[in-house]
Short mmCIF file of C-alpha atoms and ligand atoms in Angstrom, two decimals:
data_model
loop_
_atom_site.label_atom_id
_atom_site.label_comp_id
_atom_site.label_asym_id
_atom_site.label_seq_id
_atom_site.Cartn_x
_atom_site.Cartn_y
_atom_site.Cartn_z
CA MET A 187 -13.09 26.70 -14.95
CA PRO A 188 -10.86 27.71 -17.90
CA GLU A 189 -10.52 25.06 -20.55
CA ARG A 190 -7.46 22.86 -20.21
CA THR A 191 -5.70 22.86 -23.58
CA ILE A 192 -2.78 20.76 -24.78
CA SER A 193 -0.71 23.95 -25.07
CA SER A 194 -1.42 25.12 -21.54
CA MET A 195 -0.84 21.68 -20.04
CA PHE A 196 2.47 21.00 -21.81
CA ASP A 197 3.79 24.60 -21.67
CA LYS A 198 3.27 24.48 -17.91
CA ASP A 199 5.18 21.22 -17.62
CA HIS A 200 8.09 22.71 -19.62
CA GLU A 201 8.12 25.59 -17.15
CA ARG A 202 8.06 23.29 -14.13
CA LEU A 203 10.99 21.29 -15.53
CA ASP A 204 12.96 24.47 -16.36
CA ALA A 205 12.55 25.62 -12.75
CA LEU A 206 13.82 22.28 -11.37
CA PHE A 207 16.86 22.45 -13.63
CA LYS A 208 17.53 26.04 -12.50
CA SER A 209 17.43 24.88 -8.86
CA PHE A 210 19.99 22.21 -9.65
CA GLN A 211 22.25 24.79 -11.27
CA THR A 212 21.85 27.30 -8.45
CA LEU A 213 22.47 24.75 -5.70
CA LYS A 214 25.14 22.47 -7.10
CA ARG A 215 28.13 24.30 -5.58
CA THR A 216 26.52 25.07 -2.22
CA ASP A 217 24.29 22.09 -1.43
CA PHE A 218 25.09 19.17 -3.69
CA LEU A 219 22.55 16.82 -2.12
CA LYS A 220 19.69 19.26 -2.66
CA ALA A 221 20.97 19.99 -6.17
CA LYS A 222 21.10 16.28 -6.94
CA ASN A 223 17.52 15.80 -5.72
CA ALA A 224 16.34 18.65 -7.92
CA PHE A 225 18.18 17.07 -10.85
CA LEU A 226 16.64 13.64 -10.20
CA GLU A 227 13.17 15.18 -10.06
CA PHE A 228 13.91 17.05 -13.29
CA LYS A 229 15.16 13.87 -14.99
CA ALA A 230 12.15 11.76 -13.98
CA GLY A 231 9.80 14.59 -14.95
CA LEU A 232 11.42 15.06 -18.35
CA GLN A 233 11.29 11.32 -19.04
CA ARG A 234 7.60 11.29 -18.14
CA HIS A 235 6.97 14.36 -20.31
CA VAL A 236 8.65 12.65 -23.29
CA ALA A 237 6.59 9.49 -22.68
CA TRP A 238 3.38 11.59 -22.61
CA GLU A 239 4.35 13.03 -25.98
CA GLU A 240 5.67 9.89 -27.67
CA GLU A 241 3.14 7.41 -26.35
CA VAL A 242 -0.02 9.51 -26.26
CA MET A 243 0.05 12.90 -27.98
CA PHE A 244 2.27 12.24 -31.00
CA PRO A 245 0.42 9.06 -32.11
CA LEU A 246 -2.90 10.89 -31.73
CA TRP A 247 -1.66 13.86 -33.74
CA GLU A 248 -0.13 11.58 -36.41
CA LYS A 249 -3.48 9.80 -36.74
CA LYS A 250 -5.49 13.04 -36.93
CA SER A 251 -3.15 14.84 -39.33
CA GLY A 252 -2.40 11.80 -41.48
CA MET A 253 1.32 12.52 -41.08
CA THR A 254 2.52 9.11 -40.02
CA GLY A 255 5.51 8.64 -42.30
CA GLY A 256 7.21 11.97 -41.69
CA GLY A 257 6.60 15.46 -40.45
CA PRO A 258 7.27 17.30 -37.23
CA THR A 259 6.79 14.43 -34.78
CA ILE A 260 9.65 12.51 -36.42
CA VAL A 261 11.89 15.53 -35.87
CA MET A 262 10.66 15.86 -32.27
CA ARG A 263 11.28 12.16 -31.59
CA ASN A 264 14.85 12.47 -32.90
CA GLU A 265 15.43 15.50 -30.73
CA HIS A 266 14.13 13.53 -27.72
CA ARG A 267 16.85 10.92 -28.36
CA GLU A 268 19.50 13.65 -28.46
CA ILE A 269 18.14 15.26 -25.29
CA GLY A 270 18.02 11.83 -23.62
CA ASP A 271 21.69 11.10 -24.42
CA CYS A 272 22.68 14.45 -23.00
CA LEU A 273 20.57 13.86 -19.90
CA GLU A 274 22.28 10.50 -19.28
CA SER A 275 25.79 11.88 -19.57
CA LEU A 276 24.87 14.62 -17.11
CA ALA A 277 23.29 12.04 -14.77
CA ARG A 278 26.46 9.92 -14.78
CA LYS A 279 28.58 12.86 -13.55
CA ILE A 280 26.02 13.84 -10.92
CA GLN A 281 25.82 10.24 -9.71
CA ALA A 282 29.63 10.40 -9.30
CA GLN A 283 29.22 13.60 -7.17
CA ASN A 284 31.00 15.60 -9.88
CA PRO A 285 29.72 19.21 -10.07
CA GLU A 286 31.87 20.06 -13.13
CA THR A 287 28.95 19.83 -15.52
CA ASP A 288 28.73 23.36 -16.95
CA ARG A 289 29.42 22.21 -20.52
CA GLU A 290 26.81 19.40 -20.40
CA GLU A 291 24.26 21.79 -18.86
CA GLU A 292 24.85 24.30 -21.63
CA ILE A 293 24.37 21.67 -24.34
CA LEU A 294 21.23 20.28 -22.73
CA LEU A 295 19.65 23.71 -22.18
CA ASP A 296 20.40 24.72 -25.74
CA LEU A 297 18.76 21.56 -27.11
CA LEU A 298 15.78 21.85 -24.77
CA ASP A 299 15.18 25.55 -25.43
CA ARG A 300 15.00 25.05 -29.18
CA HIS A 301 12.95 21.87 -28.87
CA ASN A 302 10.43 23.33 -26.43
CA MET A 303 10.04 26.44 -28.54
CA SER A 304 9.11 24.40 -31.64
CA GLU A 305 6.56 22.48 -29.62
CA GLU A 306 5.11 25.56 -27.93
CA GLU A 307 4.96 27.73 -31.04
CA VAL A 308 3.98 25.17 -33.66
CA LEU A 309 3.15 21.63 -32.61
CA TYR A 310 0.98 22.11 -29.51
CA PRO A 311 -1.17 24.86 -31.12
CA GLU A 312 -1.67 22.59 -34.16
CA MET A 313 -2.67 19.76 -31.86
CA ASP A 314 -5.21 21.98 -30.09
CA HIS A 315 -6.57 22.96 -33.48
CA LEU A 316 -6.89 19.38 -34.78
CA ILE A 317 -7.82 17.38 -31.69
CA SER A 318 -11.35 17.62 -30.29
CA ALA A 319 -12.09 18.38 -26.64
CA GLU A 320 -13.29 14.83 -26.13
CA GLU A 321 -10.17 13.26 -27.69
CA ARG A 322 -8.08 15.59 -25.59
CA GLU A 323 -9.71 14.46 -22.34
CA THR A 324 -9.19 10.82 -23.35
CA ALA A 325 -5.53 11.60 -24.00
CA PHE A 326 -5.16 13.31 -20.62
CA ARG A 327 -6.62 10.23 -18.93
CA ALA A 328 -4.12 8.01 -20.79
CA MET A 329 -1.31 10.32 -19.61
CA GLU A 330 -2.35 9.85 -15.99
CA LYS A 331 -1.54 6.15 -16.34
CA ILE A 332 2.07 6.98 -17.27
CA ALA A 333 3.91 7.44 -13.99
FE1 FE2 B 261 9.18 17.06 -26.71
FE1 FE2 B 262 7.40 18.99 -24.67
#
């Protein structure tokens, strides 16, 4: 079995979330109910992804790297807040059955693309470098407890 790395695990989740968001965008003018369901699955999945990072992976990385007072995880946490605000404003319109969300989608995708790229190209590879296989498995078990 190929080794499960932090990069492969989190990159794959980014991809899964991107696909759900794409379904929402593709369906919203033809089948709003289906589009809304895809959006709700995306939203819950993104919130879980952020919790995995902020509650498990970032604290572990901060401990291992010694970067507790600053550094990339602070930037990532701030970006999560921005992404979260955007997600909520989109959710409010969708809850009100309003499909006129092109502008919000564009802002959210722009934020997410840049954020995910920094994680995929820099942070996750550094985590894989710094965190041992055993610590990684412990972290994955902690993530399973976050629904
Ligand atoms: Fe993130
Ligand atoms: Fe991420």
